[in-house]
XYZ file of C-alpha atoms in Angstrom:
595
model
C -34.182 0.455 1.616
C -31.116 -0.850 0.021
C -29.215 -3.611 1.682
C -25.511 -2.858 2.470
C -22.881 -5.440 4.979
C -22.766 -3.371 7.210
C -24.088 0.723 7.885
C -22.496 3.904 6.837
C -21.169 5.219 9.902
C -22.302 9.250 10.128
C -21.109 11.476 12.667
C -20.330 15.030 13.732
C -17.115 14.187 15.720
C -15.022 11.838 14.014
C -14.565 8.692 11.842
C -11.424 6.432 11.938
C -11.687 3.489 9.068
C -8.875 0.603 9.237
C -8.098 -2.805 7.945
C -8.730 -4.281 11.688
C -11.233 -3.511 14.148
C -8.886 -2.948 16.935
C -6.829 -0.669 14.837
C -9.995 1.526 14.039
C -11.216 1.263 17.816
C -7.765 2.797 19.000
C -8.030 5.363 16.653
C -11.227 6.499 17.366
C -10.143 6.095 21.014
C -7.227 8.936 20.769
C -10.111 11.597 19.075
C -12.190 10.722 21.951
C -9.288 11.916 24.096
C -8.950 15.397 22.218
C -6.804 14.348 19.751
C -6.819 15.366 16.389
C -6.585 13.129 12.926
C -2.891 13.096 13.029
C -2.773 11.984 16.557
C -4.810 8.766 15.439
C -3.498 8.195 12.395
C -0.091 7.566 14.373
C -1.759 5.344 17.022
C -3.744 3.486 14.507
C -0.907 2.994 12.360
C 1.086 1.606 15.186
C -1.228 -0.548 16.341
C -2.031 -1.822 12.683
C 1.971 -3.028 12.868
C 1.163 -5.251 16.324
C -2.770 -6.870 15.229
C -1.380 -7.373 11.386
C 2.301 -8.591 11.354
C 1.722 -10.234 8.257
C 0.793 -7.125 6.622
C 2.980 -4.532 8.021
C 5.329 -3.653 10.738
C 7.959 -0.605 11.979
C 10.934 -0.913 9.294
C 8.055 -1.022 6.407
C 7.432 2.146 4.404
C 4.720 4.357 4.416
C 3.134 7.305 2.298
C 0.353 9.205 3.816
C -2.399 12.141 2.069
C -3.119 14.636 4.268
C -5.117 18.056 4.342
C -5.246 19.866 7.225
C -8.934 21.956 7.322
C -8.588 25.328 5.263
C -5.010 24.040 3.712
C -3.511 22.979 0.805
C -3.026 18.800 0.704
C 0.378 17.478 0.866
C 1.957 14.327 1.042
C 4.267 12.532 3.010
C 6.989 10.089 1.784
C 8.304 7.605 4.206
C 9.560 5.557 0.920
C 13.030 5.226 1.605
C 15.430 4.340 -1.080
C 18.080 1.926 -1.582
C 21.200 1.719 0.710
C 24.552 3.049 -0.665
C 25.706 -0.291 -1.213
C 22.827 -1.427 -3.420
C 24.612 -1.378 -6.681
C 23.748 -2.918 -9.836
C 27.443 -4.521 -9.705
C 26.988 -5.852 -6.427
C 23.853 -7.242 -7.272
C 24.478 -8.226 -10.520
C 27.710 -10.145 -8.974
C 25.343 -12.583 -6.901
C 24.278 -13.976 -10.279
C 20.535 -13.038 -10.473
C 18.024 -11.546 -12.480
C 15.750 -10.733 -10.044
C 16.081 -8.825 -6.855
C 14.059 -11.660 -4.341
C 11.202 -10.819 -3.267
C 12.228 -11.491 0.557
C 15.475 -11.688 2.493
C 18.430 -8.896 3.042
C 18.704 -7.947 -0.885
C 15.285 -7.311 -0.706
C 15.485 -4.774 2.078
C 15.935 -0.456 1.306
C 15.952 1.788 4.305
C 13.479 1.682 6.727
C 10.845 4.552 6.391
C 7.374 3.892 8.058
C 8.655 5.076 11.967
C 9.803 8.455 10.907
C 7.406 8.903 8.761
C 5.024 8.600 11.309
C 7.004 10.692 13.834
C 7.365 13.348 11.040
C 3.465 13.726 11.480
C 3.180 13.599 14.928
C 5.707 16.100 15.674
C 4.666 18.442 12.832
C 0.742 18.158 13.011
C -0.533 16.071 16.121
C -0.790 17.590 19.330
C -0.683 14.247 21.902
C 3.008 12.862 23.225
C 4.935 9.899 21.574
C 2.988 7.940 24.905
C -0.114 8.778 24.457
C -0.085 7.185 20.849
C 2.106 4.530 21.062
C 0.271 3.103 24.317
C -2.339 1.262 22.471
C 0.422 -0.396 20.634
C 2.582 -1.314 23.680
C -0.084 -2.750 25.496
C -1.325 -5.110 22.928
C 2.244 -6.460 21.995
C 2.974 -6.774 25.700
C 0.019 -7.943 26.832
C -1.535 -10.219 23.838
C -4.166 -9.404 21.343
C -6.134 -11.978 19.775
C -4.493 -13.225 16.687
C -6.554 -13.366 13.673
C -6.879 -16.629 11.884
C -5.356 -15.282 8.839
C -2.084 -14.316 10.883
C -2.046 -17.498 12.693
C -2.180 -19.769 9.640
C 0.205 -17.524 7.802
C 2.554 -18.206 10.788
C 1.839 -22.041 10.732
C 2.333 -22.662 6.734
C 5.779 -20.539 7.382
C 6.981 -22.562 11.010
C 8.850 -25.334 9.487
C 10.838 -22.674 7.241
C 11.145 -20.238 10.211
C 12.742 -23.187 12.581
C 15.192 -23.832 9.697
C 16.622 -20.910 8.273
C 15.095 -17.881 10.329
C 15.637 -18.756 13.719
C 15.001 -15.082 15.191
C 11.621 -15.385 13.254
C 10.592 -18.583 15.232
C 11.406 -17.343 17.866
C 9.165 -14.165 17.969
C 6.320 -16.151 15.817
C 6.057 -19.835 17.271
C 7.183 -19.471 21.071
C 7.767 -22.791 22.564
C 7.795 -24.589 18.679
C 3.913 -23.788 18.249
C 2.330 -21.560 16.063
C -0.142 -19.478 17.838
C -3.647 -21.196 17.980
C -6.877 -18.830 15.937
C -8.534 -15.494 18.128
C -5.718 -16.947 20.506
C -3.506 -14.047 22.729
C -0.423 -13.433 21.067
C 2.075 -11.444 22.508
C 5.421 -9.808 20.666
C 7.528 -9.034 24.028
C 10.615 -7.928 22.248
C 8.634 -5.421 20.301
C 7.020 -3.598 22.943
C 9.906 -3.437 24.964
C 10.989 -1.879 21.241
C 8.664 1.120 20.867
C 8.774 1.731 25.351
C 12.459 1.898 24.689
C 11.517 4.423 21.900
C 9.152 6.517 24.332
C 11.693 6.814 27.021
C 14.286 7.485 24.752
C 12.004 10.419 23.904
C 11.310 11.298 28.217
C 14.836 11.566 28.290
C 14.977 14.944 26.552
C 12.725 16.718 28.818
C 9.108 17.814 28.607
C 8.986 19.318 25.208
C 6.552 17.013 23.111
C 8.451 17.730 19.840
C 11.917 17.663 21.061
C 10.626 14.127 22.436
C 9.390 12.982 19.094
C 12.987 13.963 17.717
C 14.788 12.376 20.349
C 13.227 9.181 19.047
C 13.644 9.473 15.747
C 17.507 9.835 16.752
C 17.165 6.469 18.324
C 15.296 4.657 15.534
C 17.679 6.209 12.991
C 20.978 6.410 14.947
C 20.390 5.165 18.265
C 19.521 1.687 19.359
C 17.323 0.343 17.197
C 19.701 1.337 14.756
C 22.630 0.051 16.343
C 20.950 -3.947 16.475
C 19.976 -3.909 13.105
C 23.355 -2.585 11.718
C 25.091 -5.632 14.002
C 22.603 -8.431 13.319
C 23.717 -7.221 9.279
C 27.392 -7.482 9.671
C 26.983 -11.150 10.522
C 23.563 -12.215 8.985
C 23.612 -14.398 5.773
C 19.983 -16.021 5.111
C 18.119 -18.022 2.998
C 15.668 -15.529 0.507
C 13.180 -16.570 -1.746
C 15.549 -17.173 -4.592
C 16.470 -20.317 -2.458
C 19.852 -19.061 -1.987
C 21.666 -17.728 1.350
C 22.449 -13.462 0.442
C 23.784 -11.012 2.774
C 21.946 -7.286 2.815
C 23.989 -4.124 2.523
C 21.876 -1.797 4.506
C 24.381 -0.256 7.337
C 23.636 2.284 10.294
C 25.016 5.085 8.271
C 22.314 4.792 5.842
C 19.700 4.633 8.433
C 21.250 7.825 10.211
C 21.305 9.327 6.774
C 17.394 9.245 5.969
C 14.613 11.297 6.714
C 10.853 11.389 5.552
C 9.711 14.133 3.637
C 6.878 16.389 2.461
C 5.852 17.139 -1.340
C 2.901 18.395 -2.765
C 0.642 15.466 -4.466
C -0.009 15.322 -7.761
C -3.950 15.748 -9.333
C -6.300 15.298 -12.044
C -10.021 16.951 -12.428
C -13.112 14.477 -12.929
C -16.212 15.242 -12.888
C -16.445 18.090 -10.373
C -13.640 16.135 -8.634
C -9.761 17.187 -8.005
C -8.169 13.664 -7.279
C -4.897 13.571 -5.428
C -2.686 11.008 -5.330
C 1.109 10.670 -4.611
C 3.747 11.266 -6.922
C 5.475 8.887 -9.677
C 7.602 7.078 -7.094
C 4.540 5.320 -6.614
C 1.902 3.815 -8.678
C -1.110 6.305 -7.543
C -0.752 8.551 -10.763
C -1.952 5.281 -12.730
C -5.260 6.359 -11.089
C -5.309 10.110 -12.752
C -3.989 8.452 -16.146
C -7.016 6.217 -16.115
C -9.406 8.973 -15.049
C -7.997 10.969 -17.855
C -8.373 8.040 -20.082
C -12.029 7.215 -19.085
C -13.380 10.865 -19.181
C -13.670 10.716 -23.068
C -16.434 7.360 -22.509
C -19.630 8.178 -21.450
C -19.799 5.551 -18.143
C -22.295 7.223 -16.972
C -24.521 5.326 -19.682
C -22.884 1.482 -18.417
C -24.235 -0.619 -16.007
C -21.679 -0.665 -13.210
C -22.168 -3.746 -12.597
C -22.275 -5.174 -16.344
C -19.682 -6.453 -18.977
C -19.422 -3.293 -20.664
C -18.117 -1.221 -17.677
C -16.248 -4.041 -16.624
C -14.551 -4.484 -20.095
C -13.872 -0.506 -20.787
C -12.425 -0.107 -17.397
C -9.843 -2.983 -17.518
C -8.928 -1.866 -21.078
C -8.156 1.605 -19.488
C -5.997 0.485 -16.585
C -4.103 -2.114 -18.904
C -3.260 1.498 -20.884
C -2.294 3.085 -17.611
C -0.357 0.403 -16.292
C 1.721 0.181 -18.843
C 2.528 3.320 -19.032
C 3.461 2.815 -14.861
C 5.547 0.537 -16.431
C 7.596 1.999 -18.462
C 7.508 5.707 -17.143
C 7.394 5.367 -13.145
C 10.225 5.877 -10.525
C 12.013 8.555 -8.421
C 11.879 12.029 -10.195
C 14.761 12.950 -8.237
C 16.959 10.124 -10.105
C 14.723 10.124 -13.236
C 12.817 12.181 -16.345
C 9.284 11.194 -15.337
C 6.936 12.798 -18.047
C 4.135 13.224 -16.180
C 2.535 16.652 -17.640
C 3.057 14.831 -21.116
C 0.776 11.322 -19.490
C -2.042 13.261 -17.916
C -2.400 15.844 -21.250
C -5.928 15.576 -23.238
C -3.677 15.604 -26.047
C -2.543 12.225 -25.169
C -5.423 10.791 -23.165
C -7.805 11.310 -26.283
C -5.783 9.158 -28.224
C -5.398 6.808 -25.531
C -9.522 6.749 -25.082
C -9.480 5.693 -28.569
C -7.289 2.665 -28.445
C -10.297 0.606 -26.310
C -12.038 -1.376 -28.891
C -15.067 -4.067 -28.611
C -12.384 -6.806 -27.314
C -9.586 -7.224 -24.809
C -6.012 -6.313 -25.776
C -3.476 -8.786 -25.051
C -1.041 -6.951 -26.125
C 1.613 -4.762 -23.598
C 0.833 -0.983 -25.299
C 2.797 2.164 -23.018
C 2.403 5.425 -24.759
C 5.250 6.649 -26.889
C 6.990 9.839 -25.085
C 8.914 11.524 -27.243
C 12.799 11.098 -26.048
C 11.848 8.409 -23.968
C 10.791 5.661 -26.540
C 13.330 3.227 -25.677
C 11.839 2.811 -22.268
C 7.948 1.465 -23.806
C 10.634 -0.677 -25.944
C 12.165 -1.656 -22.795
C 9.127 -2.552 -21.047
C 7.957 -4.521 -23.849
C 10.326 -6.852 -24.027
C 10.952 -6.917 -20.239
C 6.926 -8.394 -20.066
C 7.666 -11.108 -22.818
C 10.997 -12.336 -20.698
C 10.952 -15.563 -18.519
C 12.858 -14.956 -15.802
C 12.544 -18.685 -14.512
C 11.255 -17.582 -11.066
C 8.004 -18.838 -11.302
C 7.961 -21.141 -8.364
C 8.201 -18.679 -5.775
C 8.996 -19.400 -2.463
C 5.963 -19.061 0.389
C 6.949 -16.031 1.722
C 6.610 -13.844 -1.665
C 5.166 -10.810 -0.858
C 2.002 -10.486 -3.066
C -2.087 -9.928 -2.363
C -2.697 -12.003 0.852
C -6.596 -12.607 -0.317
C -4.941 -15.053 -2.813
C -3.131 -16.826 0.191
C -2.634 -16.943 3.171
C 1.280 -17.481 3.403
C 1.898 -14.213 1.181
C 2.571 -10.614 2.441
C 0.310 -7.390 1.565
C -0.294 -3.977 3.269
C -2.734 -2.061 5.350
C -4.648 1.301 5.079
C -6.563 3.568 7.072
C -8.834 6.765 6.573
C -9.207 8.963 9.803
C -11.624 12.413 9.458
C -11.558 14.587 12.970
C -14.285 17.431 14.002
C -12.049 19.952 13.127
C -12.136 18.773 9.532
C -8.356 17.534 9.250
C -7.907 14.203 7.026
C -5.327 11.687 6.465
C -5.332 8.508 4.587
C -2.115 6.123 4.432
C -1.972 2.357 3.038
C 1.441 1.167 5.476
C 2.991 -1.507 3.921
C 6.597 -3.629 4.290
C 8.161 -5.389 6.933
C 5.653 -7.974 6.882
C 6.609 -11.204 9.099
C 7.481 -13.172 5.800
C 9.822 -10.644 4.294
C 12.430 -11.136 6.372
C 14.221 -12.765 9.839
C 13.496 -10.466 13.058
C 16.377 -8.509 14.091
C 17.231 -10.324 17.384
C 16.151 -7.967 20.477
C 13.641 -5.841 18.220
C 10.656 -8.074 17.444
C 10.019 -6.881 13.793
C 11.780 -7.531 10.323
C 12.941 -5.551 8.009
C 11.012 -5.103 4.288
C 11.562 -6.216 1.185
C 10.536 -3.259 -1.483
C 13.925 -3.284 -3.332
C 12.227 -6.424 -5.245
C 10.510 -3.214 -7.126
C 13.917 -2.355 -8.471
C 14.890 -3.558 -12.031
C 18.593 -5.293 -12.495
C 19.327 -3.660 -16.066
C 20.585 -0.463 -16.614
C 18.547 2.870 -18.169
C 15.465 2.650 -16.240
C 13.800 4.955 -14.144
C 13.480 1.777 -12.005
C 16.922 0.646 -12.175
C 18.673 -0.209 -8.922
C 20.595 2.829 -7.514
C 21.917 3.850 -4.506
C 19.751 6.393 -2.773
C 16.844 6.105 -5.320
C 13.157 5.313 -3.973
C 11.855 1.994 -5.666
C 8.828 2.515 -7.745
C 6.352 1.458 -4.860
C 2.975 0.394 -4.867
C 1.523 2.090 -2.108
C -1.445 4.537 -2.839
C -3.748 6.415 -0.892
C -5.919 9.166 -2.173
C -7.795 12.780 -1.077
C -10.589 13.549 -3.018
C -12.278 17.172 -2.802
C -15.148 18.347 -4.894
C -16.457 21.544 -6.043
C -19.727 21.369 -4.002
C -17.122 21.223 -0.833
C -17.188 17.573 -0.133
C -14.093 16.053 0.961
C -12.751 12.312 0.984
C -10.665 10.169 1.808
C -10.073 6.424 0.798
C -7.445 3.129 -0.128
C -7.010 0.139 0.037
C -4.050 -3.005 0.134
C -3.699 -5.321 -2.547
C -0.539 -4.427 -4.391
C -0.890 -3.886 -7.837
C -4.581 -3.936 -7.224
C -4.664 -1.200 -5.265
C -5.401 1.882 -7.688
C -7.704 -0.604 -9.728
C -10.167 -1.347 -6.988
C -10.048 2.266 -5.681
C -10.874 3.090 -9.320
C -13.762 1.197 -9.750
C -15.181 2.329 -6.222
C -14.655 6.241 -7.313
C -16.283 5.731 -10.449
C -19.501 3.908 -9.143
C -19.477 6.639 -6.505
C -19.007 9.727 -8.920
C -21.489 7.950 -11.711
C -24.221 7.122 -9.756
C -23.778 8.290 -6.475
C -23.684 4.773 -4.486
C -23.220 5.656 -0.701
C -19.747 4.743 0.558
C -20.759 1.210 1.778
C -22.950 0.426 -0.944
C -19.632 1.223 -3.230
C -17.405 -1.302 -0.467
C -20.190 -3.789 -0.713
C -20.526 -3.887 -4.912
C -18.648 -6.611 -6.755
C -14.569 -6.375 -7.638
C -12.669 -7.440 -10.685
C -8.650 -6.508 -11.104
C -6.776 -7.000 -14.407
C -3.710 -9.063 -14.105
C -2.367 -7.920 -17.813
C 0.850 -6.067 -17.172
C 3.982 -6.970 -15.114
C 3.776 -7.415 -11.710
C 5.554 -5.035 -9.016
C 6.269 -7.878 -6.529
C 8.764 -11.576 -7.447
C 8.730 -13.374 -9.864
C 7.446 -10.193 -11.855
C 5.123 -12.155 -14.036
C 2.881 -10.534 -16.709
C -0.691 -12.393 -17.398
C -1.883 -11.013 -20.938
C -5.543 -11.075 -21.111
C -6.236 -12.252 -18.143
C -8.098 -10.826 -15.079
C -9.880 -11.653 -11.976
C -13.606 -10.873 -10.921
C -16.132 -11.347 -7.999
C -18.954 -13.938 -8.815
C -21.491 -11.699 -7.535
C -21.254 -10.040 -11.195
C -23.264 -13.104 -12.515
C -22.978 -15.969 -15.623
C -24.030 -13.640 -18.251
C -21.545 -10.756 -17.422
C -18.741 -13.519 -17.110
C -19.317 -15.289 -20.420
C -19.885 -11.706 -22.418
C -16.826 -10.996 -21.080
C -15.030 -13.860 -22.124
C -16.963 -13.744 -25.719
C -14.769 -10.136 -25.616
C -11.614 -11.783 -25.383
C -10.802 -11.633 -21.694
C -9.447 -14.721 -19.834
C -11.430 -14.717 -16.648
C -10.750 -15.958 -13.360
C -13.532 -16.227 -11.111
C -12.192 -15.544 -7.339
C -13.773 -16.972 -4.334
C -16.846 -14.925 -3.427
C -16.093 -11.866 -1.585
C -12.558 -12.055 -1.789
C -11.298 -9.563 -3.984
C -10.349 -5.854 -2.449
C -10.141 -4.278 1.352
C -11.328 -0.584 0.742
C -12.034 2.332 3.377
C -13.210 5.383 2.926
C -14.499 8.407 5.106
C -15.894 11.749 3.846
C -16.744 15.116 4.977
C -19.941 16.743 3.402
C -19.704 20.257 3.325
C -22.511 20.605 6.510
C -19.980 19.234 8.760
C -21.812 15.453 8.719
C -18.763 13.042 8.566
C -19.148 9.348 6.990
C -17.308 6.544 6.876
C -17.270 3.003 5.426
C -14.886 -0.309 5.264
C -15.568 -3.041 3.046
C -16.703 -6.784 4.801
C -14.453 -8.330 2.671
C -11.965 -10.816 5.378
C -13.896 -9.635 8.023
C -11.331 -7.474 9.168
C -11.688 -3.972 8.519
C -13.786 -1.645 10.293
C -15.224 2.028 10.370
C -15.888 3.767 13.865
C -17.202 7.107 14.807
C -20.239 9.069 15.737
C-alpha cells in the first residue's frame, strides 16, 4: 500500500476541495441540502473571503472553469479592468515606475461579488440566503482564526494603527491582534453581505430577480455608494512609501459586469486541457504542454533531476512568452493560434539543452517582435523597488505578512464541475472601506507604466492576471478539475501535478503529496517585478543527489522549508459515476470532503 497525507476521498454524491477546512465543510454542506456545484461553489467561495482575509475577500477578482454535465465548458471572468481614470498620464504624473503593489493605485474594479452572483443566478438553484448564510454566521459570530492570519495581522498592527486606521480597526479590535485558533469576528462585514441579502428580499420572491437586485447594490447601490465616498477623501500610505489617492469612482463600479467566454485548450496525451484566456496566465500551461509533448517524460523519473531540469527549462520558455505576449484581447493582438502551433512548439522543444538557460528567450511573432525586445530589456531593468514594503502581495508560503489567493474544486452527483482560484482584496492590499469590513485589491500592480504593451495601463483594460484554474476531460470520459494559489507559481505546480498524473498515473493525493519545485527565472507579476535568472526553488524531499545534479546543470537552487511549496486541489469524475477528490497537506489548511 502506498503511503499518502491524507486519503483520496471517493464518493457517488459529491466532492467539494478548498484551501480551508471550513470552506470545504460549507460546501459540501449546501450539496447535502440539494444543491448543485454552483450553489457551493458560491457558498464556499464566500466563506473562503471570511476564514482567509489574508488571501481573499469581496472586492477581489475571480475567474472560475465550469462545465455543466453534457455541455460545453465555459469560463467566467470576474477580472475587472482598470477604472476610467487609470491613465498612463495620471500615473505617470505621480512620478513612479511602478504601479505599488498595495494602496488606491493599486486597486481596478471590483469583480469577485458579481462574478459569483453571475453563477448563482445563471446556474445554481438555492437563494442569495441560503449561500451566503455560512458566510454571515462565521463573520458575525467568530470563526477560529488560523495562525497564519493572526500573525499576518500582528507583523502588519503597528502599520495598520499608523496609516490604515479603518484596517485596525476591523483587524486588531481593542489595539490587539487576534490571539492563534482564537474567535474572530468581522461585524461590519456581515452586516455587509445581510445588507446584500435583504437588498435582494426586497424585490420579491423571484430567486434571480433577488440575485440581480444585489448585484445593483454591490455595483450601484450601497456598497457602492461607501466605497465611492471613502475615495473622494482617502489619501494613504502604499507600498511605494508614499501617500496616493485611487481613481476608482461609483460610475465605474455601476459600469461593470462579469462575463462568460469560452476557454481556451490544448490536447495531451488523450487529454483536452482548458484553461482561461490570455488575460490571464493559464495559457502558459497549454504552451508548456505543447512544448513538453515533443520529450519523451514518460521515460524521467518524476521525481529526479532530469524531469525536474526539462520541465523548468519549458516553463522559463512559456513564461516568457506570458511575458511578452499576454493581456486583454479586447485591447490587444494576442497571438495565441501562432504560440500553441507545432510549428512553433517543435522549435521551442528544441531550445532545452543539458543546462539551465539564464537567459530571458520569448518566441519571435512575426509583427510583434518589438514586444520579446520589450520584455527583454524590461527583465534586465532595476526599478529600485527592491525593499518592498510588508504588505506586498506575493506567495504567502514565503511569509507570512504577504498576500496570495485561494482555490476550490467542487464535483456534484449530477456531474456539474467548477473550479475557481479567488484572489485580491486581501487584508494587506489595502485600508477597509469604513462601514464595509473588506478592502479593496490591488491587481493594477500587473499593469506596465510604458506605452505599446499588451499590458500597458489603460482605462477599461483587464490587467494580465495571474489567476488560473483548469478543467481537464479525457477521451476515456474522465473529467477533472484542479488549481492552486501561489501567484506566478500557480500554472507551474499545477503542471508538474498533471504531468505526474498523466505519465504515470499517481492517484490525486499521491500527486498533492509528491515533492514541488517552481522556477523563479522570468519577471514577476506582483511589486517590485523582479526577475531571478537561473534560479528556482524546490522541496527537500527530492533528495542531495537530485539537488547537486541540478546545480552541476547550471540551476541556482533554493531549497524551501520542507513541505512548503504549493496548495493544490483537485476532484475528478471517472466515467462510472465514482467521484474523487484530493487537497494537498501542505499549511495544513486545505481540505477535500465528500462521500
Amino acid at each position: 500500500m502506498t503511503f499518502t497525507t491524507r486519503p483520496e476521498i471517493r464518493g457517488t454524491f459529491g466532492v467539494a476541495t478548498s484551501t480551508h477546512w471550513i470552506a470545504s465543510a460549507v460546501g459540501m454542506s449546501i450539496l447535502e441540502r440539494g444543491g448543485n456545484a454552483f450553489d457551493a461553489a458560491v457558498a464556499t467561495a464566500i466563506t473562503l473571503q471570511v476564514v482567509e482575509p489574508h488571501l481573499n475577500g469581496p472586492a477581489g477578482d475571480m475567474p472560475a472553469i465550469f462545465q455543466k454535465a453534457g455541455e460545453d465548458v465555459q469560463v467566467i471572468c470576474a477580472q475587472a479592468p482598470a477604472p476610467a481614470g487609470a491613465t498612463l498620464e495620471h500615473y505617470r504624473a505621480q512620478g513612479l515606475e511602478l504601479i505599488p503593489g498595495s494602496g488606491l493605485l493599486a486597486t481596478v474594479i471590483p469583480g469577485a461579488f458579481d462574478g459569483w452572483m453571475l453563477m448563482l443566478r445563471d446556474h445554481g438553484t438555492m437563494t442569495l440566503r441560503e449561500v451566503l448564510e455560512p458566510a454571515i454566521g462565521y463573520a458575525r459570530d467568530g470563526h477560529p482564526v488560523l495562525p497564519r492570519v493572526a500573525n499576518t495581522i500582528a507583523g502588519l498592527a503597528e502599520y495598520f494603527a499608523e496609516h490604515w486606521p479603518s484596517s485596525a480597526e476591523v483587524w486588531t479590535p481593542g489595539g490587539k491582534a487576534p490571539e492563534p485558533n482564537a474567535l474572530f469576528q468581522n461585524h461590519d462585514l456581515a452586516r455587509t453581505y445581510e445588507q446584500l441579502v435583504e437588498a435582494g428580499e426586497m424585490s420579491g420572491d423571484e430567486r434571480t430577480a433577488q440575485i440581480d437586485a444585489a448585484r445593483n447594490a454591490w455595483s450601484a447601490g450601497f456598497v457602492a455608494e461607501a466605497i465611492d465616498t471613502y475615495l473622494q477623501e482617502a489619501n494613504v500610505m502604499d507600498v511605494s512609501g508614499s501617500k496616493h489617492r485611487g481613481v476608482l469612482t461609483m460610475s465605474d463600479m455601476a459600469g461593470w459586469e462579469a462575463t462568460y467566454e469560452p476557454s481556451l485548450s490544448y490536447e495531451y496525451h488523450g487529454w483536452t486541457v482548458h484553461k482561461t484566456g490570455p488575460w490571464s496566465q493559464g495559457p502558459v500551461l497549454l504552451q508548456a504542454l505543447a512544448i513538453l509533448k515533443h520529450h519523451d517524460l514518460a521515460a524521467m523519473d518524476p521525481m529526479g533531476a532530469d524531469f525536474v531540469h526539462t520541465v523548468i527549462e519549458a516553463m522559463k520558455l512559456a513564461y516568457a512568452d506570458r511575458e511578452a505576449y499576454y493581456g486583454d484581447p479586447l485591447h490587444s493582438e494576442i497571438p495565441m493560434e501562432h504560440l500553441l502551433s507545432d510549428n512553433y512548439n517543435v522549435e521551442r522543444a528544441k531550445m532545452i539543452g543539458t543546462k539551465a538557460s539564464t537567459e530571458q528567450r520569448p518566441g519571435r511573432v512575426p509583427g510583434l517582435e518589438h514586444q520579446a525586445d520589450a520584455y527583454i530589456a524590461r527583465a534586465a531593468r532595476d526599478f529600485g523597488a527592491a525593499d518592498a514594503a510588508p504588505q506586498e502581495p506575493t506567495m504567502a508560503h514565503l511569509t507570512e505578512k504577504r498576500g496570495d489567493t485561494v482555490h476550490l474544486d467542487i464535483i456534484d452527483r449530477w456531474g456539474n464541475m467548477v473550479a475557481a482560484t479567488p484572489s485580491g482584496g486581501w487584508l494587506q492590499s489595502n485600508p477597509v472601506v469604513p462601514g464595509l469590513g473588506f478592502p479593496l485589491n490591488s491587481r493594477a500592480q500587473m499593469f506596465w507604466l510604458e506605452d505599446g504593451l499588451p499590458t500597458t495601463l489603460a482605462p477599461g483594460r483587464r490587467p494580465r492576471t495571474t489567476l488560473t484554474p483548469s478543467l481537464a476531460t479525457h477521451t476515456d470520459g474522465r473529467r477533472m478539475v484542479f488549481g492552486t494559489p501561489g501567484g506566478d507559481q500557480q500554472d507551474q505546480w499545477q503542471l508538474i501535478w498533471f504531468l505526474r498524473f498523466v505519465h504515470w498515473n499517481m492517484e490525486l493525493q499521491a500527486c498533492m503529496d509528491a515533492p514541488l519545485f517552481h522556477s523563479m527565472h522570468f519577471q514577476g507579476s506582483f511589486y517590485p517585478r523582479e526577475a531571478k535568472p537561473g534560479e528556482m526553488m524546490l522541496e527537500p524531499s527530492f533528495g542531495k543527489d537530485v539537488i547537486a545534479d541540478l546545480r552541476t546543470r547550471g540551476h541556482t537552487v533554493h531549497v524551501a522549508e520542507p513541505w512548503s511549496v504549493g496548495r493544490l486541489t483537485a476532484a475528478l469524475r471517472d466515467p462510472d459515476g465514482i467521484l474523487r477528490a484530493a487537497a494537498t497537506p501542505r499549511l495544513m489548511q486545505a481540505y477535500a470532503v465528500g462521500r
